[in-house]
Amino acid sequence: MSLSNKAPAPLDMDNIPRHIAIVMDGNGRWARKRGLPRKAGHSAGSETFHRAAELLAELGVEHMTVYAWSTENEEKRPPEETREIMGLLERYLKKSVRELTENNIQLDFWGNTAALSPKLQALIAQTDEISKRCTGMQVHICMNYGGRDEILRAARALAQDCAAGLIRPEQIDEKALESRMYCRRTPPPDLLIRPGGEQRLSNFLLWECAYSEFYFTDVLWPDFDEEQIRLAIAAFQRRTRRFGGLTE
């Protein structure tokens, strides 16, 4: 995966993050720098995603969550770009259906997938069914997703359960809310990686990233090769995680 002649960053294989989240940022700028249409950047970014998933699985990462398309993207991006992204996702899922079992990588989707096209919904359902037979790394694709929207949906579900008498208000705690979120069966991210030069969450995993380590870089997502992934993990391994406590 690496295009560099440098030796890859050494890693402590006993301290590999269990869960890595990635904001796949910079596809459009990558294409613009090369005089290419934006869809070429998204296509290159999808290939980077595929290679990154394989590498993280090899390293022993258990969960990978990627920000593919946000609720804000759905509202603010040009319709033509939205169609291109959805078409790219359709092609990727068709490819994944063939390769998923071989790679033993599980795929699932977080977000309002009911708002996607019937064809995409059918492909997602097919991918979910195949993933049930896989036991390897879990890849969570955030599609038409927003962190605030995820929390709002969970709060509504909790309110409905209260109204139905399934839970009493005094029983509501963090676990009760989280059990109604997309992340309910997933450990929180240990490391969040954001390529592309921006240094913000952009409404991504707001609940889940309360104690995640953040890694920001100017490298654009389509250029995020093996060396860049190893550098991000190496930076994580140099951190001391206290989770609100004190260092001994």
Short mmCIF file of C-alpha atoms in Angstrom, two decimals:
data_model
loop_
_atom_site.label_atom_id
_atom_site.label_comp_id
_atom_site.label_asym_id
_atom_site.label_seq_id
_atom_site.Cartn_x
_atom_site.Cartn_y
_atom_site.Cartn_z
CA MET A 1 0.00 0.00 0.00
CA SER A 2 2.84 2.40 0.79
CA LEU A 3 4.37 4.29 -2.14
CA SER A 4 7.31 5.51 -0.05
CA ASN A 5 10.84 4.09 -0.05
CA LYS A 6 11.12 4.82 3.68
CA ALA A 7 10.89 2.02 6.22
CA PRO A 8 7.37 1.93 7.72
CA ALA A 9 6.89 3.48 11.15
CA PRO A 10 7.57 0.81 13.83
CA LEU A 11 4.53 -0.14 15.86
CA ASP A 12 3.97 -1.75 19.25
CA MET A 13 1.80 -4.69 18.23
CA ASP A 14 0.65 -5.06 21.84
CA ASN A 15 -0.86 -1.56 21.75
CA ILE A 16 -2.86 -1.49 18.53
CA PRO A 17 -6.06 0.59 18.82
CA ARG A 18 -9.10 -1.62 19.10
CA HIS A 19 -11.27 0.87 17.21
CA ILE A 20 -10.13 3.50 14.68
CA ALA A 21 -12.48 6.12 13.25
CA ILE A 22 -11.62 8.09 10.10
CA VAL A 23 -13.02 11.24 8.51
CA MET A 24 -12.24 10.58 4.84
CA ASP A 25 -11.57 14.22 3.93
CA GLY A 26 -9.88 15.84 0.93
CA ASN A 27 -11.14 13.88 -2.08
CA GLY A 28 -12.36 16.98 -3.93
CA ARG A 29 -9.19 18.97 -3.26
CA TRP A 30 -7.06 16.00 -4.34
CA ALA A 31 -8.86 15.95 -7.70
CA ARG A 32 -8.74 19.75 -8.12
CA LYS A 33 -4.96 19.79 -7.58
CA ARG A 34 -4.67 17.37 -10.51
CA GLY A 35 -7.14 19.14 -12.78
CA LEU A 36 -9.60 16.26 -12.46
CA PRO A 37 -13.36 16.26 -11.80
CA ARG A 38 -14.42 15.80 -8.17
CA LYS A 39 -15.77 12.33 -8.93
CA ALA A 40 -12.20 11.22 -9.70
CA GLY A 41 -11.23 12.23 -6.17
CA HIS A 42 -14.12 10.28 -4.67
CA SER A 43 -13.17 7.25 -6.75
CA ALA A 44 -9.54 7.47 -5.57
CA GLY A 45 -10.78 7.91 -2.00
CA SER A 46 -12.87 4.74 -2.22
CA GLU A 47 -9.79 2.77 -3.28
CA THR A 48 -7.86 4.21 -0.33
CA PHE A 49 -10.70 3.13 1.97
CA HIS A 50 -10.56 -0.41 0.63
CA ARG A 51 -6.77 -0.65 1.11
CA ALA A 52 -6.94 0.94 4.56
CA ALA A 53 -9.56 -1.56 5.70
CA GLU A 54 -7.39 -4.48 4.59
CA LEU A 55 -4.30 -3.05 6.32
CA LEU A 56 -6.09 -2.30 9.61
CA ALA A 57 -7.54 -5.82 9.60
CA GLU A 58 -4.02 -7.22 9.13
CA LEU A 59 -2.77 -5.11 12.07
CA GLY A 60 -5.46 -6.55 14.32
CA VAL A 61 -7.81 -3.56 14.58
CA GLU A 62 -11.27 -4.86 15.52
CA HIS A 63 -13.42 -1.91 14.41
CA MET A 64 -13.06 0.75 11.71
CA THR A 65 -15.66 3.50 11.39
CA VAL A 66 -15.56 5.88 8.42
CA TYR A 67 -17.45 9.08 7.68
CA ALA A 68 -18.62 8.57 4.11
CA TRP A 69 -21.57 10.99 3.76
CA SER A 70 -23.04 13.30 6.37
CA THR A 71 -26.54 14.68 6.88
CA GLU A 72 -25.03 18.09 6.03
CA ASN A 73 -23.53 16.71 2.80
CA GLU A 74 -27.00 15.53 1.82
CA GLU A 75 -28.41 19.03 2.33
CA LYS A 76 -25.58 21.22 1.02
CA ARG A 77 -23.70 19.36 -1.72
CA PRO A 78 -24.72 19.83 -5.39
CA PRO A 79 -27.23 17.19 -6.58
CA GLU A 80 -24.79 16.05 -9.26
CA GLU A 81 -22.11 15.27 -6.68
CA THR A 82 -24.65 13.47 -4.50
CA ARG A 83 -25.62 11.26 -7.45
CA GLU A 84 -21.95 10.54 -8.16
CA ILE A 85 -21.31 9.53 -4.54
CA MET A 86 -24.37 7.28 -4.46
CA GLY A 87 -23.34 5.67 -7.75
CA LEU A 88 -19.85 5.08 -6.38
CA LEU A 89 -21.31 3.47 -3.26
CA GLU A 90 -23.48 1.19 -5.41
CA ARG A 91 -20.44 0.04 -7.38
CA TYR A 92 -18.42 -0.48 -4.20
CA LEU A 93 -21.15 -2.54 -2.53
CA LYS A 94 -21.52 -4.76 -5.59
CA LYS A 95 -17.77 -5.37 -5.45
CA SER A 96 -17.91 -5.94 -1.70
CA VAL A 97 -20.64 -8.55 -2.04
CA ARG A 98 -18.17 -10.59 -4.09
CA GLU A 99 -15.12 -10.00 -1.90
CA LEU A 100 -16.54 -9.71 1.61
CA THR A 101 -16.53 -13.39 2.53
CA GLU A 102 -13.04 -13.89 1.11
CA ASN A 103 -11.62 -11.03 3.21
CA ASN A 104 -13.74 -12.00 6.26
CA ILE A 105 -14.47 -8.30 6.89
CA GLN A 106 -17.90 -7.33 8.21
CA LEU A 107 -19.66 -4.24 6.89
CA ASP A 108 -22.58 -2.38 8.39
CA PHE A 109 -24.10 1.08 7.99
CA TRP A 110 -24.81 3.82 10.50
CA GLY A 111 -27.17 6.62 9.56
CA ASN A 112 -30.56 7.27 8.02
CA THR A 113 -30.29 4.65 5.28
CA ALA A 114 -34.08 4.75 4.80
CA ALA A 115 -33.56 8.03 2.93
CA LEU A 116 -31.29 6.35 0.35
CA SER A 117 -32.47 4.98 -2.99
CA PRO A 118 -34.29 1.60 -3.07
CA LYS A 119 -31.38 0.11 -5.02
CA LEU A 120 -28.88 1.20 -2.37
CA GLN A 121 -31.13 -0.04 0.42
CA ALA A 122 -31.34 -3.44 -1.27
CA LEU A 123 -27.54 -3.60 -1.66
CA ILE A 124 -27.07 -2.64 1.99
CA ALA A 125 -29.49 -5.39 3.06
CA GLN A 126 -27.59 -7.90 0.89
CA THR A 127 -24.26 -6.76 2.37
CA ASP A 128 -25.66 -7.06 5.90
CA GLU A 129 -26.77 -10.63 5.21
CA ILE A 130 -23.36 -11.66 3.87
CA SER A 131 -21.61 -9.95 6.80
CA LYS A 132 -23.39 -12.26 9.23
CA ARG A 133 -21.14 -15.05 7.98
CA CYS A 134 -17.92 -13.07 8.56
CA THR A 135 -15.97 -13.00 11.81
CA GLY A 136 -13.16 -10.52 11.11
CA MET A 137 -12.85 -6.78 11.55
CA GLN A 138 -16.09 -4.81 11.61
CA VAL A 139 -16.27 -1.79 9.31
CA HIS A 140 -19.00 0.74 10.10
CA ILE A 141 -19.81 3.08 7.21
CA CYS A 142 -21.51 6.29 8.32
CA MET A 143 -23.85 7.14 5.45
CA ASN A 144 -26.34 10.02 5.65
CA TYR A 145 -25.09 10.24 9.22
CA GLY A 146 -24.82 13.04 11.78
CA GLY A 147 -23.68 12.79 15.38
CA ARG A 148 -26.42 15.10 16.62
CA ASP A 149 -29.00 13.19 14.58
CA GLU A 150 -27.83 9.90 16.13
CA ILE A 151 -28.27 11.28 19.66
CA LEU A 152 -31.64 12.84 18.76
CA ARG A 153 -32.95 9.55 17.34
CA ALA A 154 -31.84 7.69 20.47
CA ALA A 155 -33.52 10.31 22.71
CA ARG A 156 -36.77 9.97 20.76
CA ALA A 157 -36.65 6.19 21.07
CA LEU A 158 -36.05 6.52 24.79
CA ALA A 159 -38.97 8.95 25.15
CA GLN A 160 -41.26 6.54 23.29
CA ASP A 161 -40.21 3.70 25.58
CA CYS A 162 -40.89 5.90 28.62
CA ALA A 163 -44.33 6.77 27.28
CA ALA A 164 -45.02 3.07 26.73
CA GLY A 165 -44.00 2.26 30.30
CA LEU A 166 -40.98 0.18 29.25
CA ILE A 167 -38.59 2.30 31.30
CA ARG A 168 -39.04 4.84 34.09
CA PRO A 169 -37.42 8.30 33.87
CA GLU A 170 -35.31 7.65 36.95
CA GLN A 171 -33.85 4.57 35.23
CA ILE A 172 -32.45 6.60 32.35
CA ASP A 173 -28.65 6.67 32.32
CA GLU A 174 -25.86 6.73 29.73
CA LYS A 175 -26.24 3.00 29.09
CA ALA A 176 -29.98 3.37 28.41
CA LEU A 177 -29.36 6.11 25.82
CA GLU A 178 -26.40 4.39 24.19
CA SER A 179 -28.38 1.15 23.84
CA ARG A 180 -30.60 3.01 21.36
CA MET A 181 -27.74 4.38 19.26
CA TYR A 182 -25.93 2.94 16.24
CA CYS A 183 -22.84 2.38 18.42
CA ARG A 184 -24.63 0.17 20.95
CA ARG A 185 -22.59 -2.96 20.20
CA THR A 186 -19.30 -1.19 19.45
CA PRO A 187 -16.53 0.00 21.77
CA PRO A 188 -15.76 3.74 21.51
CA PRO A 189 -12.98 4.76 19.11
CA ASP A 190 -9.52 4.76 20.62
CA LEU A 191 -8.19 6.88 17.76
CA LEU A 192 -9.88 9.31 15.39
CA ILE A 193 -7.91 10.20 12.25
CA ARG A 194 -8.76 13.25 10.14
CA PRO A 195 -6.71 13.79 6.97
CA GLY A 196 -7.18 16.86 4.79
CA GLY A 197 -5.96 19.65 7.09
CA GLU A 198 -9.16 20.41 8.99
CA GLN A 199 -9.15 20.13 12.78
CA ARG A 200 -12.74 19.52 13.84
CA LEU A 201 -15.19 16.66 14.29
CA SER A 202 -17.77 17.95 11.77
CA ASN A 203 -20.65 16.26 13.62
CA PHE A 204 -18.97 12.84 13.54
CA LEU A 205 -19.35 10.40 16.47
CA LEU A 206 -20.00 13.17 18.99
CA TRP A 207 -21.09 10.73 21.71
CA GLU A 208 -18.54 8.04 20.93
CA CYS A 209 -15.41 10.23 20.81
CA ALA A 210 -15.62 11.65 24.35
CA TYR A 211 -12.20 10.16 25.21
CA SER A 212 -10.79 9.32 21.79
CA GLU A 213 -7.29 10.42 20.82
CA PHE A 214 -7.33 12.74 17.77
CA TYR A 215 -4.78 12.72 14.94
CA PHE A 216 -4.90 15.52 12.36
CA THR A 217 -2.78 15.73 9.21
CA ASP A 218 -2.65 17.84 6.03
CA VAL A 219 -2.33 14.72 3.87
CA LEU A 220 -5.42 14.35 1.67
CA TRP A 221 -7.39 11.13 2.04
CA PRO A 222 -6.58 9.62 -1.40
CA ASP A 223 -2.86 9.94 -0.49
CA PHE A 224 -3.32 8.29 2.92
CA ASP A 225 -1.17 5.22 2.36
CA GLU A 226 0.30 2.57 4.65
CA GLU A 227 3.03 4.90 5.90
CA GLN A 228 0.42 7.52 6.92
CA ILE A 229 -1.68 4.92 8.77
CA ARG A 230 1.36 3.68 10.63
CA LEU A 231 2.37 7.24 11.55
CA ALA A 232 -1.11 7.86 12.97
CA ILE A 233 -1.04 4.67 15.04
CA ALA A 234 2.53 5.39 16.20
CA ALA A 235 1.39 8.84 17.37
CA PHE A 236 -1.46 7.19 19.29
CA GLN A 237 0.97 4.81 20.95
CA ARG A 238 3.02 7.74 22.27
CA ARG A 239 0.00 9.19 24.10
CA THR A 240 -0.86 8.56 27.75
CA ARG A 241 -4.59 7.92 28.08
CA ARG A 242 -6.04 8.93 31.46
CA PHE A 243 -9.82 9.02 30.82
CA GLY A 244 -10.19 11.89 33.28
CA GLY A 245 -7.88 10.33 35.87
CA LEU A 246 -4.33 11.12 36.95
CA THR A 247 -1.04 9.75 35.68
CA GLU A 248 0.66 7.59 38.29
#
